[in-house]
Coordinates of C-alpha atoms (C1' of nucleotides) in Angstrom, one line a residue:
Chain A
X29 CA -16.0 112.9 -85.2
X30 CA -13.8 110.0 -85.9
X31 CA -13.2 110.5 -89.5
X32 CA -11.0 113.5 -88.7
X33 CA -8.6 111.4 -86.8
X34 CA -4.9 112.3 -87.4
X35 CA -2.1 110.5 -85.5
X36 CA 1.5 110.6 -86.0
X37 CA 4.8 108.8 -85.2
X38 CA 7.7 111.0 -84.8
X39 CA 11.0 109.0 -84.6
X40 CA 14.4 110.5 -84.4
X41 CA 16.5 109.1 -87.2
X42 CA 19.1 107.2 -85.2
X43 CA 19.1 103.9 -87.2
X44 CA 16.8 101.0 -87.1
X45 CA 13.9 101.7 -84.9
X46 CA 13.7 100.5 -81.3
X47 CA 10.9 97.9 -80.9
X48 CA 9.3 100.2 -78.3
X49 CA 9.0 102.8 -81.0
X50 CA 7.7 100.3 -83.4
X51 CA 5.0 99.5 -81.1
X52 CA 4.2 103.1 -80.7
X53 CA 4.1 103.4 -84.5
X54 CA 1.8 100.4 -84.7
X55 CA -0.7 101.7 -82.2
X56 CA -0.8 105.1 -84.0
X57 CA -1.1 103.5 -87.3
X58 CA -3.9 101.0 -86.1
X59 CA -5.8 103.8 -84.4
X60 CA -5.8 105.9 -87.5
X61 CA -6.7 103.1 -89.8
X62 CA -9.4 101.8 -87.4
X63 CA -11.0 105.2 -87.6
X64 CA -10.4 105.8 -91.2
X65 CA -8.1 108.6 -90.4
X66 CA -4.6 109.9 -91.4
X67 CA -1.3 108.5 -90.2
X68 CA 1.6 111.0 -90.4
X69 CA 5.3 110.4 -90.3
X70 CA 7.4 113.1 -89.1
X71 CA 11.1 112.8 -88.6
X72 CA 12.5 114.5 -85.6
X73 CA 16.0 115.3 -86.8
X74 CA 16.8 118.5 -84.9
X75 CA 19.7 116.8 -83.2
X76 CA 22.0 117.2 -86.2
X77 CA 24.8 115.3 -84.7
X78 CA 23.2 111.9 -84.9
X79 CA 20.9 112.3 -87.9
X80 CA 22.6 110.6 -90.9
X81 CA 21.1 109.6 -94.1
X82 CA 21.6 105.9 -93.5
X83 CA 19.9 106.2 -90.2
X84 CA 17.0 108.1 -91.8
X85 CA 16.7 105.3 -94.5
X86 CA 16.7 102.6 -91.9
X87 CA 13.7 104.2 -90.1
X88 CA 11.6 104.3 -93.3
X89 CA 12.7 100.8 -94.2
X90 CA 11.6 99.4 -90.8
X91 CA 8.2 101.0 -90.9
X92 CA 7.6 99.6 -94.5
X93 CA 8.7 96.3 -93.5
X94 CA 6.3 96.2 -90.7
X95 CA 3.6 97.2 -93.2
X96 CA 2.9 100.6 -91.6
X97 CA 2.3 103.0 -94.5
X98 CA 2.0 106.5 -93.9
X99 CA -0.4 109.0 -95.5
X100 CA 1.7 112.0 -95.1
X101 CA 5.4 112.3 -94.6
X102 CA 8.7 111.9 -96.2
X103 CA 8.6 110.5 -99.7
X104 CA 4.8 110.7 -99.9
X105 CA 4.4 114.4 -99.3
X106 CA 1.3 116.0 -97.8
X107 CA -0.2 119.5 -97.4
X108 CA 1.1 120.1 -94.0
X109 CA 4.8 119.5 -94.7
X110 CA 7.7 119.5 -94.8
X111 CA 7.8 116.5 -92.6
X112 CA 11.4 116.6 -91.4
X113 CA 12.0 119.0 -88.6
X114 CA 15.3 120.0 -90.0
X115 CA 13.3 121.7 -92.8
X116 CA 10.9 123.5 -90.4
X117 CA 13.3 125.7 -88.6
X118 CA 11.6 128.8 -89.7
X119 CA 8.3 127.7 -88.1
X120 CA 10.0 127.2 -84.8
X121 CA 11.7 130.6 -84.9
X122 CA 8.7 132.5 -85.7
X123 CA 6.7 130.6 -83.0
X124 CA 9.4 131.6 -80.5
X125 CA 9.6 135.2 -81.4
X126 CA 5.8 135.4 -81.2
X127 CA 5.9 134.0 -77.7
X128 CA 8.6 136.4 -76.7
X129 CA 6.8 139.3 -78.1
X130 CA 3.7 138.2 -76.2
X131 CA 5.7 138.0 -73.1
X132 CA 5.1 134.3 -72.8
X133 CA 8.9 133.6 -73.2
X134 CA 12.1 135.3 -72.8
X135 CA 15.8 135.2 -73.5
X136 CA 18.0 133.7 -70.9
X137 CA 21.8 134.6 -71.0
X138 CA 23.0 132.2 -68.3
X139 CA 25.7 129.9 -69.5
X140 CA 25.7 126.2 -68.9
X141 CA 28.5 126.6 -66.5
X142 CA 26.7 129.2 -64.4
X143 CA 23.5 127.3 -64.4
X144 CA 25.3 124.1 -63.3
X145 CA 27.1 126.0 -60.5
X146 CA 23.9 127.5 -59.1
X147 CA 22.1 124.2 -59.4
X148 CA 24.8 122.7 -57.1
X149 CA 24.4 125.4 -54.7
X150 CA 20.7 125.0 -54.6
X151 CA 21.0 121.4 -54.1
X152 CA 23.5 121.8 -51.3
X153 CA 21.1 124.2 -49.6
X154 CA 18.2 121.9 -50.1
X155 CA 16.4 124.3 -52.4
X156 CA 14.6 123.2 -55.5
X157 CA 17.1 122.5 -58.2
X158 CA 15.3 123.9 -61.2
X159 CA 16.1 127.1 -63.1
X160 CA 16.2 130.1 -60.7
X161 CA 14.5 132.5 -63.1
X162 CA 17.4 134.9 -63.0
X163 CA 16.8 136.2 -66.5
X164 CA 13.1 136.1 -66.3
X165 CA 12.6 139.9 -65.8
X166 CA 15.8 141.3 -67.2
X167 CA 15.8 145.1 -67.9
X168 CA 16.5 146.4 -71.3
X169 CA 19.9 147.7 -70.3
X170 CA 21.0 144.6 -68.7
X171 CA 19.9 142.6 -71.7
X172 CA 21.9 145.1 -73.9
X173 CA 24.9 144.8 -71.8
X174 CA 24.8 141.0 -72.0
X175 CA 24.5 141.4 -75.8
X176 CA 27.5 143.7 -75.8
X177 CA 29.6 141.1 -73.9
X178 CA 28.9 138.8 -76.8
X179 CA 26.8 136.4 -74.6
X180 CA 24.4 134.2 -76.5
X181 CA 21.1 133.2 -75.1
X182 CA 18.5 130.5 -75.2
X183 CA 14.8 131.3 -75.1
X184 CA 12.8 130.0 -72.1
X185 CA 9.1 129.6 -71.5
X186 CA 7.7 131.7 -68.8
X187 CA 5.7 129.2 -66.8
X188 CA 2.7 130.8 -65.2
X189 CA 2.5 130.6 -61.4
X190 CA -0.1 129.1 -59.3
X191 CA -1.9 127.1 -61.8
X192 CA -3.0 123.5 -62.0
X193 CA -2.8 121.8 -65.5
X194 CA -5.2 119.0 -65.9
X195 CA -5.6 116.6 -68.8
X196 CA -7.5 113.4 -69.4
X197 CA -5.3 110.5 -70.5
X198 CA -7.3 108.0 -72.3
X199 CA -5.4 105.0 -70.8
X200 CA -4.8 106.6 -67.3
X201 CA -7.6 108.9 -66.5
X202 CA -7.2 112.3 -65.3
X203 CA -3.7 113.5 -64.5
X204 CA -3.0 116.9 -63.0
X205 CA 0.2 118.9 -62.2
X206 CA 0.9 122.1 -60.3
X207 CA 2.8 124.6 -62.5
X208 CA 5.1 125.2 -59.4
X209 CA 6.5 121.7 -60.4
X210 CA 7.5 123.0 -63.8
X211 CA 10.7 125.0 -64.5
X212 CA 11.0 127.7 -67.1
X213 CA 12.2 125.2 -69.7
X214 CA 14.2 126.0 -72.8
X215 CA 12.4 126.4 -76.0
X216 CA 15.3 127.4 -78.3
X217 CA 19.0 126.6 -77.9
X218 CA 21.5 129.3 -78.2
X219 CA 22.4 128.0 -81.7
X220 CA 18.9 128.8 -82.8
X221 CA 17.8 125.1 -82.9
X222 CA 14.5 124.1 -81.3
X223 CA 14.2 121.8 -78.3
X224 CA 12.0 118.8 -78.5
X225 CA 9.2 120.4 -76.5
X226 CA 8.9 123.4 -78.8
X227 CA 9.3 121.3 -82.0
X228 CA 6.7 118.7 -81.2
X229 CA 4.2 121.1 -79.8
X230 CA 4.5 123.4 -82.9
X231 CA 4.4 120.5 -85.2
X232 CA 1.5 118.7 -83.6
X233 CA -0.5 121.9 -83.7
X234 CA 0.4 122.8 -87.3
X235 CA -0.2 119.3 -88.5
X236 CA -3.5 119.1 -86.8
X237 CA -2.8 115.9 -84.8
X238 CA -5.8 115.0 -82.9
X239 CA -4.6 112.0 -81.0
X240 CA -1.1 111.9 -79.4
X241 CA -0.3 108.3 -78.7
X242 CA 3.2 107.8 -77.2
X243 CA 5.3 106.4 -74.5
X244 CA 4.6 106.8 -70.8
X245 CA 8.1 108.5 -70.5
X246 CA 6.4 111.6 -72.1
X247 CA 3.5 111.8 -69.7
X248 CA 5.3 114.5 -67.7
X249 CA 6.1 116.5 -70.7
X250 CA 2.4 116.8 -71.4
X251 CA 1.5 119.6 -69.1
X252 CA 4.4 121.7 -70.6
X253 CA 3.0 121.1 -74.0
X254 CA -0.4 122.0 -72.9
X255 CA 0.9 125.3 -71.5
X256 CA 2.7 125.9 -74.7
X257 CA -0.3 125.4 -76.9
X258 CA -2.2 127.7 -74.6
X259 CA 0.4 130.4 -74.9
X260 CA 0.5 129.9 -78.7
X261 CA -3.3 130.3 -78.7
X262 CA -3.7 127.0 -80.5
X263 CA -7.3 126.0 -80.7
X264 CA -8.4 122.7 -79.3
X265 CA -6.6 120.1 -77.3
X266 CA -5.5 116.7 -78.7
X267 CA -6.4 113.5 -76.9
X268 CA -3.6 112.0 -75.1
X269 CA -2.9 108.3 -74.6
X270 CA 0.3 107.2 -72.9
X271 CA 1.4 103.8 -73.4
X272 CA 3.2 101.6 -70.9
X273 CA 6.9 101.3 -71.1
X274 CA 8.6 98.1 -72.6
X275 CA 11.0 96.5 -70.2
X276 CA 13.3 93.6 -70.3
X277 CA 13.1 90.3 -68.3
X278 CA 14.4 91.9 -65.1
X279 CA 11.8 94.7 -65.4
X280 CA 14.3 97.3 -66.4
X281 CA 13.7 99.6 -69.4
X282 CA 14.8 98.0 -72.6
X283 CA 18.3 98.9 -73.4
X284 CA 20.9 97.9 -75.9
X285 CA 22.8 96.1 -73.2
X286 CA 19.9 93.6 -72.7
X287 CA 19.6 92.1 -76.1
X288 CA 18.2 93.0 -79.5
X289 CA 16.1 96.2 -79.3
X290 CA 16.4 97.2 -83.0
X291 CA 13.7 96.0 -85.4
X292 CA 16.3 95.2 -88.0
X293 CA 17.9 92.6 -85.6
X294 CA 14.8 90.7 -85.6
X295 CA 14.3 91.0 -89.3
X296 CA 17.8 89.5 -89.8
X297 CA 17.2 86.7 -87.5
X298 CA 14.2 85.7 -89.6
X299 CA 11.2 87.0 -87.7
X300 CA 8.3 87.7 -90.1
X301 CA 6.7 91.2 -89.9
X302 CA 3.3 89.5 -89.3
X303 CA 4.7 88.0 -86.1
X304 CA 6.3 91.1 -85.1
X305 CA 3.2 93.1 -85.6
X306 CA 0.9 90.5 -83.8
X307 CA 3.3 90.4 -80.9
X308 CA 3.8 94.1 -80.5
X309 CA 0.1 94.6 -80.6
X310 CA -0.4 92.2 -77.7
X311 CA 2.4 94.1 -75.7
X312 CA 0.1 96.4 -73.9
X313 CA -3.2 95.8 -75.6
X314 CA -5.7 92.9 -75.6
X315 CA -8.8 92.2 -77.4
X316 CA -10.5 89.7 -75.0
X317 CA -9.4 87.1 -72.6
X318 CA -8.3 84.5 -75.2
X319 CA -7.4 85.6 -78.7
X320 CA -3.8 85.7 -79.4
X321 CA -3.5 85.6 -83.3
X322 CA -4.3 88.7 -85.2
X323 CA -3.7 89.6 -88.7
X324 CA -3.0 93.3 -89.5
X325 CA -6.6 93.6 -90.9
X326 CA -8.1 92.0 -87.7
X327 CA -6.0 94.4 -85.6
X328 CA -7.3 97.4 -87.6
X329 CA -10.8 96.1 -87.1
X330 CA -10.5 95.6 -83.3
X331 CA -7.9 98.0 -82.0
X332 CA -9.0 100.7 -79.6
X333 CA -7.3 102.8 -77.0
X334 CA -9.8 101.6 -74.3
X335 CA -8.1 98.2 -73.9
X336 CA -4.5 99.5 -73.6
X337 CA -2.8 98.3 -70.4
X338 CA -1.4 100.6 -67.7
X339 CA 1.4 98.6 -66.5
X340 CA 4.8 98.1 -68.0
X341 CA 5.2 95.1 -70.4
X342 CA 8.2 92.8 -70.6
X343 CA 9.4 91.9 -74.0
X344 CA 9.4 88.2 -74.2
X345 CA 11.2 86.7 -77.1
X346 CA 9.7 83.2 -76.4
X347 CA 6.2 84.3 -77.2
X348 CA 7.5 86.3 -80.3
X349 CA 9.1 83.0 -81.5
X350 CA 5.9 81.0 -80.9
X351 CA 4.0 83.5 -83.0
X352 CA 6.7 83.4 -85.6
X353 CA 6.5 79.7 -85.9
X354 CA 2.8 80.0 -86.3
X355 CA 3.1 82.5 -89.2
X356 CA 5.9 80.4 -90.8
X357 CA 3.6 77.4 -90.8
X358 CA 1.1 79.5 -92.9
X359 CA 3.6 80.1 -95.6
X360 CA 3.3 78.5 -98.9
X361 CA 6.3 76.3 -100.1
X362 CA 7.0 79.0 -102.7
X363 CA 6.9 81.9 -100.3
X364 CA 9.1 80.1 -97.7
X365 CA 11.7 79.1 -100.4
X366 CA 11.9 82.7 -101.6
X367 CA 12.3 84.0 -98.1
X368 CA 15.0 81.5 -97.2
X369 CA 17.3 82.4 -100.1
X370 CA 19.0 85.3 -98.4
X371 CA 19.4 83.3 -95.1
X372 CA 21.2 80.6 -97.1
X373 CA 23.5 83.2 -98.6
X374 CA 24.3 84.6 -95.1
X375 CA 25.0 81.1 -93.9
X376 CA 27.6 80.7 -96.7
X377 CA 25.9 78.7 -99.5
X378 CA 24.0 79.8 -102.5
X379 CA 20.5 78.7 -103.0
X380 CA 19.3 81.5 -105.3
X381 CA 19.7 79.8 -108.6
X382 CA 16.9 77.9 -110.3
X383 CA 18.1 74.5 -108.8
X384 CA 18.5 76.0 -105.4
X385 CA 15.1 77.5 -105.4
X386 CA 13.6 74.3 -106.6
X387 CA 15.3 72.4 -103.8
X388 CA 14.1 74.9 -101.2
X389 CA 10.7 74.7 -102.6
X390 CA 10.8 70.8 -102.2
X391 CA 12.0 70.9 -98.6
X392 CA 9.8 73.8 -97.5
X393 CA 7.0 71.5 -96.5
X394 CA 9.4 69.5 -94.3
X395 CA 10.8 72.7 -92.8
X396 CA 7.6 74.7 -92.2
X397 CA 6.7 73.0 -88.9
X398 CA 10.0 72.9 -87.3
X399 CA 11.1 76.5 -87.9
X400 CA 10.6 79.2 -85.4
X401 CA 12.9 81.6 -87.1
X402 CA 14.1 81.6 -90.7
X403 CA 17.7 81.7 -89.7
X404 CA 17.3 78.2 -88.3
X405 CA 16.7 76.7 -91.8
X406 CA 20.2 76.9 -93.3
X407 CA 21.7 74.1 -90.9
X408 CA 18.7 71.9 -91.7
X409 CA 19.1 72.1 -95.4
X410 CA 22.8 72.6 -95.9
X411 CA 23.3 68.9 -96.7
X412 CA 21.3 69.3 -99.8
X413 CA 23.6 72.0 -101.2
X414 CA 27.0 70.9 -100.1
X415 CA 28.8 67.6 -99.2
X416 CA 28.9 67.2 -95.4
X417 CA 31.2 65.5 -93.0
X418 CA 29.5 64.0 -89.9
X419 CA 29.7 65.9 -86.7
X420 CA 30.9 64.1 -83.6
X421 CA 27.6 62.5 -82.6
X422 CA 26.9 61.5 -86.1
X423 CA 30.3 59.9 -86.4
X424 CA 29.7 57.8 -83.3
X425 CA 26.4 56.6 -84.8
X426 CA 28.0 55.5 -88.0
X427 CA 30.9 53.9 -86.2
X428 CA 30.8 50.1 -86.6
X429 CA 27.9 50.1 -89.0
X430 CA 29.8 50.0 -92.2
X431 CA 28.3 46.7 -93.4
X432 CA 24.8 47.9 -92.7
X433 CA 25.4 51.2 -94.6
X434 CA 26.8 49.4 -97.6
X435 CA 23.7 47.1 -97.6
X436 CA 21.4 50.1 -97.5
X437 CA 23.3 51.7 -100.3
X438 CA 22.9 48.5 -102.4
X439 CA 19.1 48.4 -101.7
X440 CA 18.6 52.1 -102.5
X441 CA 20.8 51.8 -105.6
X442 CA 18.6 49.1 -106.9
X443 CA 15.4 51.1 -106.6
X444 CA 13.8 51.8 -110.0
X445 CA 11.5 54.6 -108.8
X446 CA 13.2 57.1 -106.5
X447 CA 10.3 58.4 -104.4
X448 CA 9.7 58.6 -100.6
X449 CA 7.4 55.7 -100.4
X450 CA 9.8 53.4 -102.2
X451 CA 12.7 54.5 -100.2
X452 CA 10.8 54.0 -96.9
X453 CA 9.7 50.6 -98.1
X454 CA 13.3 49.5 -98.9
X455 CA 14.8 50.7 -95.7
X456 CA 12.1 49.3 -93.6
X457 CA 12.5 46.0 -95.2
X458 CA 16.1 46.0 -94.5
X459 CA 15.6 47.0 -90.9
X460 CA 13.1 44.1 -90.4
X461 CA 15.5 41.6 -92.0
X462 CA 18.2 42.7 -89.6
X463 CA 15.7 43.0 -86.6
X464 CA 16.7 46.6 -85.9
X465 CA 14.3 49.0 -84.3
X466 CA 13.4 52.0 -86.4
X467 CA 15.7 54.4 -84.5
X468 CA 18.6 52.0 -84.8
X469 CA 18.0 51.5 -88.4
X470 CA 17.5 55.1 -89.5
X471 CA 19.8 57.2 -87.4
X472 CA 23.0 55.9 -88.9
X473 CA 21.6 56.5 -92.4
X474 CA 20.6 60.0 -91.4
X475 CA 24.1 60.6 -89.9
X476 CA 25.8 59.4 -93.1
X477 CA 23.7 61.4 -95.4
X478 CA 23.0 64.7 -93.5
X479 CA 26.0 64.7 -91.2
X480 CA 23.8 65.2 -88.1
X481 CA 21.4 63.3 -85.9
X482 CA 18.8 66.0 -86.3
X483 CA 17.3 66.7 -89.8
X484 CA 14.1 66.9 -91.7
X485 CA 12.3 63.6 -92.1
X486 CA 14.6 61.0 -93.6
X487 CA 12.9 59.4 -96.5
X488 CA 11.6 62.7 -97.9
X489 CA 15.1 64.2 -97.4
X490 CA 16.7 61.4 -99.4
X491 CA 14.2 61.8 -102.2
X492 CA 15.1 65.4 -102.6
X493 CA 18.9 64.7 -102.2
X494 CA 18.7 62.3 -105.1
X495 CA 19.5 58.6 -105.6
X496 CA 23.1 59.0 -106.8
X497 CA 24.2 61.4 -104.0
X498 CA 22.4 59.3 -101.4
X499 CA 24.2 56.2 -102.4
X500 CA 27.5 57.9 -102.8
X501 CA 27.3 59.4 -99.2
X502 CA 26.3 56.0 -97.7
X503 CA 29.2 54.2 -99.3
X504 CA 31.6 56.9 -98.4
X505 CA 30.5 56.8 -94.7
X506 CA 31.0 53.1 -94.7
X507 CA 34.5 53.4 -96.0
Chain B
rG7 C1' 14.7 115.4 -52.6
rG8 C1' 10.0 117.0 -55.4
rC9 C1' 6.1 115.7 -58.8
rC10 C1' 3.8 112.0 -61.8
rC11 C1' 2.7 106.9 -63.3
rG12 C1' 2.5 101.7 -62.2
rG13 C1' 2.3 96.7 -59.0
rU14 C1' -2.8 89.6 -61.0
rA15 C1' 1.7 82.8 -61.9
rG16 C1' 8.8 83.2 -64.9
rU17 C1' 6.2 86.3 -69.1
rC18 C1' 1.9 88.8 -71.9
rU19 C1' -2.8 89.4 -70.1
rA20 C1' -8.7 88.6 -68.7
rG21 C1' -11.1 90.6 -64.6
rU22 C1' -12.1 97.0 -62.5
rU23 C1' -20.9 99.5 -61.9
rG24 C1' -17.8 94.4 -55.3
rG25 C1' -20.7 88.2 -55.4
rC26 C1' -20.8 84.0 -62.0
rC27 C1' -13.1 84.3 -59.4
rG28 C1' -11.9 78.7 -54.1
rA29 C1' -9.0 83.9 -60.3
rG30 C1' -9.9 82.6 -67.0
rG31 C1' -6.6 82.3 -71.6
rA32 C1' -1.8 82.3 -74.1
rC33 C1' 3.9 81.9 -74.1
rG34 C1' 7.3 79.2 -71.4
rC35 C1' 8.1 74.8 -68.2
rC36 C1' 6.9 69.4 -66.7
rG37 C1' 4.5 64.6 -68.2
rC38 C1' 1.9 61.3 -71.6
rC39 C1' 0.3 60.2 -76.8
rC40 C1' 2.0 60.3 -81.9
rU41 C1' 6.9 59.2 -84.0
rC42 C1' 13.0 57.6 -88.2
rU43 C1' 15.7 62.4 -85.3
rC44 C1' 13.9 67.3 -84.4
rA45 C1' 9.7 69.7 -84.6
rA46 C1' 4.4 70.4 -85.2
rG47 C1' -0.2 68.4 -83.2
rG48 C1' -3.4 66.1 -79.3
rC49 C1' -4.1 65.3 -74.1
rG50 C1' -2.9 66.2 -69.0
rG51 C1' -0.1 68.9 -65.0
rA52 C1' 2.7 72.2 -61.9
rG53 C1' 2.8 77.4 -61.1
rA54 C1' -0.8 83.5 -58.3
rU55 C1' -1.5 84.2 -50.1
rC56 C1' -4.5 89.2 -57.0
rA57 C1' 3.0 93.8 -53.9
rC58 C1' 2.2 94.3 -48.3
rG59 C1' -0.8 96.0 -43.9
rG60 C1' -5.3 97.9 -42.0
rG61 C1' -10.4 99.2 -42.9
rU62 C1' -15.7 99.3 -45.2
rU63 C1' -19.1 95.1 -46.3
rC64 C1' -23.0 89.3 -45.3
rG65 C1' -19.1 89.2 -49.2
rA66 C1' -13.1 92.8 -52.2
rA67 C1' -8.2 91.4 -57.1
rU68 C1' -12.2 94.8 -57.6
rC69 C1' -14.0 100.6 -52.7
rC70 C1' -11.1 103.7 -48.8
rC71 C1' -6.4 104.6 -45.9
rG72 C1' -1.3 103.8 -45.1
rU73 C1' 3.3 101.2 -46.3
rC74 C1' 6.8 99.1 -49.5
rC75 C1' 8.9 98.3 -54.3
rG76 C1' 9.6 99.5 -59.5
rG77 C1' 9.7 103.3 -63.2
rG78 C1' 9.4 108.4 -65.6
rC79 C1' 10.2 113.6 -65.3
rU80 C1' 12.9 117.3 -62.9
rA81 C1' 19.1 118.8 -69.4
rC82 C1' 21.0 124.3 -74.3
rC83 C1' 18.3 114.8 -74.8
rA84 C1' 14.2 113.1 -77.1

RNA sequence: GGCCCGGUAGUCUAGUUGGCCGAGGACGCCGCCCUCUCAAGGCGGAGAUCACGGGUUCGAAUCCCGUCCGGGCUACCA
């Protein structure tokens, strides 16, 4: 029973995917993987206006970055393709003409303007605002005359009267709707392109999707899809699971106005895919009452629809950051160094050459426990790549300590072995001689060498910077 | 307006065959310890009248009714 599981993610190619869609993709992927099933990627690009090639590429890139590989879909193929709706137009047309032939759908010649006008009238009169079924039973002559007038038409679905559509939602239980609540919705636009309702229903049926896991916003679309499947005589009914919405910190649906909603924005700030996946998994799903950290493999092992929450979940960057810090701490120095190269470049200095990489590898152990995002690293390591001038606070700390800094330079200059322990020893000895507290002793040096009052641990940093450069900066700060 | 879905601390949640919950964990927040800064780590703390009001019951976050609030759909958007 479970081995036949087929799930899909059907994004519109409108650029880097929304984190909400990323979560939906993740849940579909996890469910398929957990059951040893098939995960299908289908691109819903019927809205030609917005579907560009770059946007399409961004979608695939995001999914790959998250580690969600698809078994069927663009670039990998599959037996039930093509997997871009723009290449499946024939199927939608033939499904539509079948429906019309069978009397389950009909052409509607009303223009948008007429519809709009009648809708307003109905609203003013307090009548239901839906389509008034004017073209539902058009005579042959009437139809011909419309055609003769050069009117175009859409195709509408003939919603049956007096029925109750019931379906079992895995996360919400039974949901039922009276067909009187459903209008004769449009299947096919007048330009011959399919509407969402038609396209997904046809594709889900043709692609044998067994479990439809999607956002709560589509819950009221479900009865229409069920009616359509029935009219198309599709055998069997998929299992539905509607996920709670993702909202912002005010409880409003996540929108571009709130903050970053695109996966790429998080990638650019230095969030790791492991953290993103872990966080997204927990936004609306839980394993037990205490586990927070999950690798992809662990998620595959534990994930199930039974423990999906019903209430909307607020996207909390704080928790994402915490998880990200956790995963950064797990990185090896080599991996961290490699990951930081592009962030340094973005910050304006090159660390991609051999020396640069070596330096990054050396600082990584110092960085690892103080980074929450990769983009926080450049400011911390910049002093290792470029000469620095003290910021305001650092300047104040240096002020009046010239004599001390020169002495520190002298001591360090005299060191035979340039290593953390020796550096620390020399500086602590000097501090003791001058009866300085650690903080008083080391902050000026930090300020002089790194240009700021906040940096990775001092002695290790000096070792990495090098004896010559350290001494040079101390002397210059004293001047 | 109609229909549908939802409502446990600032946030994610555990809990849903009623008692083990005078509500558990995590993020965040506050304090202490550690400490050369910042972190990380350890320890401790504040924070929830379980949306509200009735009811059933010896006993309700958990069951019933009503109310309020939020959201979705109601498009030739998806």
